[in-house]
PDB file of C-alpha atoms in Angstrom:
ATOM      1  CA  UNK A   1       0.000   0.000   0.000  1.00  0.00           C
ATOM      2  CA  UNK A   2       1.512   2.830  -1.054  1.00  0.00           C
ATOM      3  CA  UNK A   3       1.368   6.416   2.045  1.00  0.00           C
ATOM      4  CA  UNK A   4      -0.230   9.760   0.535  1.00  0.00           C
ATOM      5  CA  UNK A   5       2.487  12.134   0.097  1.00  0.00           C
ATOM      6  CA  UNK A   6       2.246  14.662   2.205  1.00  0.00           C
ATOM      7  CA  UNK A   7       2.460  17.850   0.719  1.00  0.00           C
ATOM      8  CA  UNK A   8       3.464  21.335   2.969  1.00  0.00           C
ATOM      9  CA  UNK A   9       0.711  23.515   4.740  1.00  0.00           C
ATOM     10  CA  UNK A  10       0.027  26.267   2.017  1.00  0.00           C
ATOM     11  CA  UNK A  11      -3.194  28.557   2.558  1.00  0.00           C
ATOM     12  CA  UNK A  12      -5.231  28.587  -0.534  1.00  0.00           C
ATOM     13  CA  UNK A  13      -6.269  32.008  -1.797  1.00  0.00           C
ATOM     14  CA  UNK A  14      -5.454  34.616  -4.667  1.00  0.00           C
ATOM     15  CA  UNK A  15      -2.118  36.795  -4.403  1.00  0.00           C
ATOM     16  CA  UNK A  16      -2.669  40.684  -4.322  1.00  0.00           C
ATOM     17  CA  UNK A  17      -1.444  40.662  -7.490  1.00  0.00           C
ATOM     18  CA  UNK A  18      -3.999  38.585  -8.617  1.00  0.00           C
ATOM     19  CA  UNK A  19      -6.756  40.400  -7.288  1.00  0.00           C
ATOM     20  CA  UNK A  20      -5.348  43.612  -8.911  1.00  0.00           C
ATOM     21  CA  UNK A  21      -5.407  42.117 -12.467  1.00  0.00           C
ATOM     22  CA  UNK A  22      -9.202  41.032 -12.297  1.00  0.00           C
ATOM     23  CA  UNK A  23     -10.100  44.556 -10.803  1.00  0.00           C
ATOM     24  CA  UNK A  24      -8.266  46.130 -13.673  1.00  0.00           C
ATOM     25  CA  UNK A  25     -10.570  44.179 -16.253  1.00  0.00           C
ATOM     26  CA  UNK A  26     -13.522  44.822 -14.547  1.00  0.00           C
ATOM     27  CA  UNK A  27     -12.701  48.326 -14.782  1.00  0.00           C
ATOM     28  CA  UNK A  28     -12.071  47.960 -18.149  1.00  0.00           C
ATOM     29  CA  UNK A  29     -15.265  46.507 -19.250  1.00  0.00           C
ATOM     30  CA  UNK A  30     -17.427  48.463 -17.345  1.00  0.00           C
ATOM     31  CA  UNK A  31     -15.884  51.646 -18.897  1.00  0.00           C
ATOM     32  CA  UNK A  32     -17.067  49.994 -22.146  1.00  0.00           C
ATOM     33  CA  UNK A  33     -20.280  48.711 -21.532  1.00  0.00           C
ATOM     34  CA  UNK A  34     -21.450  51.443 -19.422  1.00  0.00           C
ATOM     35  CA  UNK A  35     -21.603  53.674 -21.680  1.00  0.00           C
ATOM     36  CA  UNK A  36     -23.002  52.179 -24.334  1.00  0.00           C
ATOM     37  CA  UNK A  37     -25.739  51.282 -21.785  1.00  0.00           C
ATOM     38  CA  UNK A  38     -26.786  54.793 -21.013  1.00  0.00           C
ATOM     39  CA  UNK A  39     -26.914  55.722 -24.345  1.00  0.00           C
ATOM     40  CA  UNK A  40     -29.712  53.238 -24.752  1.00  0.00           C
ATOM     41  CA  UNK A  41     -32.064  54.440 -21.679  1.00  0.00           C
ATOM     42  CA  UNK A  42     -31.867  58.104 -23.795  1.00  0.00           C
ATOM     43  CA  UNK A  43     -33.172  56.487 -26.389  1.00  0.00           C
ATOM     44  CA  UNK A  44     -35.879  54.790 -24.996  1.00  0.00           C
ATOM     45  CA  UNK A  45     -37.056  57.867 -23.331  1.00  0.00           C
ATOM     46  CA  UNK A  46     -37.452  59.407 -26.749  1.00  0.00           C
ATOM     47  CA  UNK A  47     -39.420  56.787 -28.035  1.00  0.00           C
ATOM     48  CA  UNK A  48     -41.766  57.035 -25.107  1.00  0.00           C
ATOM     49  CA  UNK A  49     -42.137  60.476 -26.032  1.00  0.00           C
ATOM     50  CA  UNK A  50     -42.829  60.138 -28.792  1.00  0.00           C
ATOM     51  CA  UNK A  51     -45.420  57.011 -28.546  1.00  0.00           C
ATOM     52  CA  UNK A  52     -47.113  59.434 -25.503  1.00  0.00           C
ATOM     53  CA  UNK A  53     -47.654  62.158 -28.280  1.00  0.00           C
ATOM     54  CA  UNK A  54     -49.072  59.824 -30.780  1.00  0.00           C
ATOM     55  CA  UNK A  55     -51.323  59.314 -27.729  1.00  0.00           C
ATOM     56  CA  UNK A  56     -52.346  62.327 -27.072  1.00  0.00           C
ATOM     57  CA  UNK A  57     -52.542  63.604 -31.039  1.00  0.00           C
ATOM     58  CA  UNK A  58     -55.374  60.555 -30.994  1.00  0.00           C
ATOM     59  CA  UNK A  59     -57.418  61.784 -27.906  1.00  0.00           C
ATOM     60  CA  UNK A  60     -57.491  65.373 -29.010  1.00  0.00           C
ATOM     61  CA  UNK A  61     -58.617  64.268 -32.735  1.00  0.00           C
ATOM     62  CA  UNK A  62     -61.852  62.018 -30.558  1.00  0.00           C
ATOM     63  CA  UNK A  63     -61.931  65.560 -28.793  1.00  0.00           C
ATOM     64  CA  UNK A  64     -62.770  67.434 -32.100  1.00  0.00           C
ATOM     65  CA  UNK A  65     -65.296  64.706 -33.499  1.00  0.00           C
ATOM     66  CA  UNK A  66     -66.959  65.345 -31.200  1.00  0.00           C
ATOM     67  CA  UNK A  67     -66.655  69.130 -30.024  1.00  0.00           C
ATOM     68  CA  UNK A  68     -66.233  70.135 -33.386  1.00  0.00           C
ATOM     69  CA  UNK A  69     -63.156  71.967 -32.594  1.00  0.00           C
ATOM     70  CA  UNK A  70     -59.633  71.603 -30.361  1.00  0.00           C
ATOM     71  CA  UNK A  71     -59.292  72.854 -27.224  1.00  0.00           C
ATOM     72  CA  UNK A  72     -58.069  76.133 -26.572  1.00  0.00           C
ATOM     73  CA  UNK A  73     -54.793  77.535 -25.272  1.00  0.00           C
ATOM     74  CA  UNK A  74     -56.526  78.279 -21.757  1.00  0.00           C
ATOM     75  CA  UNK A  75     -58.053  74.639 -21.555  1.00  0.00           C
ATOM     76  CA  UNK A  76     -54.885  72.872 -23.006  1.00  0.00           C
ATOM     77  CA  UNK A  77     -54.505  69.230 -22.457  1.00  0.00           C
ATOM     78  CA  UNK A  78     -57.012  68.949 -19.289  1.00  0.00           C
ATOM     79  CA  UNK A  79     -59.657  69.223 -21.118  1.00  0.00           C
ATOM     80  CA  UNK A  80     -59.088  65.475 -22.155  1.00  0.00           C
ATOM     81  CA  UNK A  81     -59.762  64.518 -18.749  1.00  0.00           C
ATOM     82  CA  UNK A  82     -61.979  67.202 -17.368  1.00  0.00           C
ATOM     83  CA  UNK A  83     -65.000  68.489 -19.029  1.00  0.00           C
ATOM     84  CA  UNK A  84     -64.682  72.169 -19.454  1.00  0.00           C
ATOM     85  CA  UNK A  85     -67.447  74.790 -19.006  1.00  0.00           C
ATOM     86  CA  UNK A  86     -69.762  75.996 -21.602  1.00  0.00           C
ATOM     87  CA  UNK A  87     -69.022  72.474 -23.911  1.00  0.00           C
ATOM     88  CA  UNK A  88     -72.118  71.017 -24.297  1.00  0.00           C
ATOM     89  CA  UNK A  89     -70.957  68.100 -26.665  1.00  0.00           C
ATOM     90  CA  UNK A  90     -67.890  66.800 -24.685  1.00  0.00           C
ATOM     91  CA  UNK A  91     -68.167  63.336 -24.435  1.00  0.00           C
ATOM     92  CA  UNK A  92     -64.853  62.648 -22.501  1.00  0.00           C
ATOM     93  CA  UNK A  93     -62.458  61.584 -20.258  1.00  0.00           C
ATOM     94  CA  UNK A  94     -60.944  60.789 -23.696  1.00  0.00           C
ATOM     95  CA  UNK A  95     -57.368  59.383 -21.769  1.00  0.00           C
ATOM     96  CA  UNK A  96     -57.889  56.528 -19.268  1.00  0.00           C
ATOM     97  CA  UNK A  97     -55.670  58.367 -16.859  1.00  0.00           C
ATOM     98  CA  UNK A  98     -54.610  61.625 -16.455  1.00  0.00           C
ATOM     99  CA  UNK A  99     -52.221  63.610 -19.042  1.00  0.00           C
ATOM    100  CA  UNK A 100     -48.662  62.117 -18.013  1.00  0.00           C
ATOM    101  CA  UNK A 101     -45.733  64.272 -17.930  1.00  0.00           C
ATOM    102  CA  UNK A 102     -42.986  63.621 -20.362  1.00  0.00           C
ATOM    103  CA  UNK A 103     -39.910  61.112 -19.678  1.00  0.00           C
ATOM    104  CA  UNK A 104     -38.001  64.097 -18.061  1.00  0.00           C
ATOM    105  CA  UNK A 105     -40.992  64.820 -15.468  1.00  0.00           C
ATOM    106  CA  UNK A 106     -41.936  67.832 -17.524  1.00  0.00           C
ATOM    107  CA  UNK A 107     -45.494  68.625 -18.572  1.00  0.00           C
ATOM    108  CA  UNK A 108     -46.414  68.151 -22.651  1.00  0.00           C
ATOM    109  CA  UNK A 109     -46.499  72.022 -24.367  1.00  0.00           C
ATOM    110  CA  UNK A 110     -49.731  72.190 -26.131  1.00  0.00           C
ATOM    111  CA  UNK A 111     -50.499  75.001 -28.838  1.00  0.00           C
ATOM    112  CA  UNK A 112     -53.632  76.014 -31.038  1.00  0.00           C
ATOM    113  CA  UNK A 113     -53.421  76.606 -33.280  1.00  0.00           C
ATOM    114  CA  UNK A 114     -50.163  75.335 -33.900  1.00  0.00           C
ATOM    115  CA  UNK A 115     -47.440  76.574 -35.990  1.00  0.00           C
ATOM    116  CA  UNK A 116     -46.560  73.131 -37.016  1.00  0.00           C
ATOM    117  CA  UNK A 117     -50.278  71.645 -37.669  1.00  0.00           C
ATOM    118  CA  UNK A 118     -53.671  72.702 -36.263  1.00  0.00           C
ATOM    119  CA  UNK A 119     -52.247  71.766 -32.977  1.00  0.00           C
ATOM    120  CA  UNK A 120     -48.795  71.540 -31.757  1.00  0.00           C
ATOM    121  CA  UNK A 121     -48.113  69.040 -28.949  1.00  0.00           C
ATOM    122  CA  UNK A 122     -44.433  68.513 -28.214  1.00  0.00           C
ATOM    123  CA  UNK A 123     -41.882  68.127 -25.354  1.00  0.00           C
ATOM    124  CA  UNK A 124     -38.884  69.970 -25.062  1.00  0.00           C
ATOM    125  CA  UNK A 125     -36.335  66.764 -24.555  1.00  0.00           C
ATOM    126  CA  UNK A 126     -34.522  66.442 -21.732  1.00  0.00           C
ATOM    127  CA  UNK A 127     -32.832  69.708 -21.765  1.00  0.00           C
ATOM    128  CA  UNK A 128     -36.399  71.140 -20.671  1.00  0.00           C
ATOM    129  CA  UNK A 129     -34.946  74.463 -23.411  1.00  0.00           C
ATOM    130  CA  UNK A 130     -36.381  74.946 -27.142  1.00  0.00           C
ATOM    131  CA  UNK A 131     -33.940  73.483 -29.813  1.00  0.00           C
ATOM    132  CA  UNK A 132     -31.497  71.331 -28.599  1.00  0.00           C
ATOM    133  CA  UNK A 133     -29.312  67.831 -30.335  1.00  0.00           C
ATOM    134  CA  UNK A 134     -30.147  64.237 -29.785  1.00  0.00           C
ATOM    135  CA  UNK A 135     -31.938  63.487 -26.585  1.00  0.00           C
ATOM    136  CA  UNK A 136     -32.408  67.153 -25.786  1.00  0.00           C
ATOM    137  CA  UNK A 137     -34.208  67.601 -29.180  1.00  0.00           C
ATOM    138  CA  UNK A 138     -37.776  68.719 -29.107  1.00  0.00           C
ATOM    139  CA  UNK A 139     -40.036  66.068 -29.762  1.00  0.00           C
ATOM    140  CA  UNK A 140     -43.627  66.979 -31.468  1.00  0.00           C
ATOM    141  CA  UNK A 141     -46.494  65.853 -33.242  1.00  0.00           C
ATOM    142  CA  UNK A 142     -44.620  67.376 -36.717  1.00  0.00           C
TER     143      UNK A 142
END
């Protein structure tokens, strides 16, 4: 029968040096994928917008069947939800909940008439300022 050799006591772990080079390419990678990862939530924010003014373009067009007209200026997008005075023919709510904000927790601008159709509904990006480049473009119903 042959004895186990018997090897010397050694603790069983990683060096410092080993630790350091894992660190380093976890560093790495998440300076490469991070990026790239925020880029996409801008992105998605804009397409909510943008699906939340489709939205709302639809509710204000039920709105003018049957009104006959778009609200005004002073009535803006509340009157989707609330029926204003003097409108005989309002058949509303027209949204099942009230008029969200935008992506950036800004309210939707609303404008009639518009300069861009016979209404202008449109957020100002995430910038919250007119104009503005990718994801603080404005984003409308044009």
């Amino acid at each position: 029968m042959l004895s186990p050799v018997l090897l010397p006591s050694r603790a069983h772990g990683f060096t410092l040096l080993e630790l350091l080079v894992v660190l380093v390419i976890l560093g790495l990678l998440a300076g490469y994928v991070a990026p790239k990862y925020f880029s996409q939530i801008g992105k998605s924010e804009v397409k909510t917008a943008r699906a939340q003014v489709i939205a709302l373009e639809k509710a204000l067009d039920q709105y003018r069947i049957d009104t006959g007209h778009y609200p005004s200026n002073e009535q803006g997008l509340t009157a989707l939800n609330a029926k204003p005075a003097n409108e005989p023919r309002w058949e509303g709510p027209y949204l099942r909940k009230a008029v969200p904000d935008d992506p950036w927790g800004k309210p939707y601008q609303y404008r009639m008439p518009g300069e861009h159709s016979e209404v202008d509904i449109y957020s100002y990006g995430r910038d919250g300022t007119a104009g503005g480049s990718d994801d603080g473009a404005d984003i409308g119903n044009w």
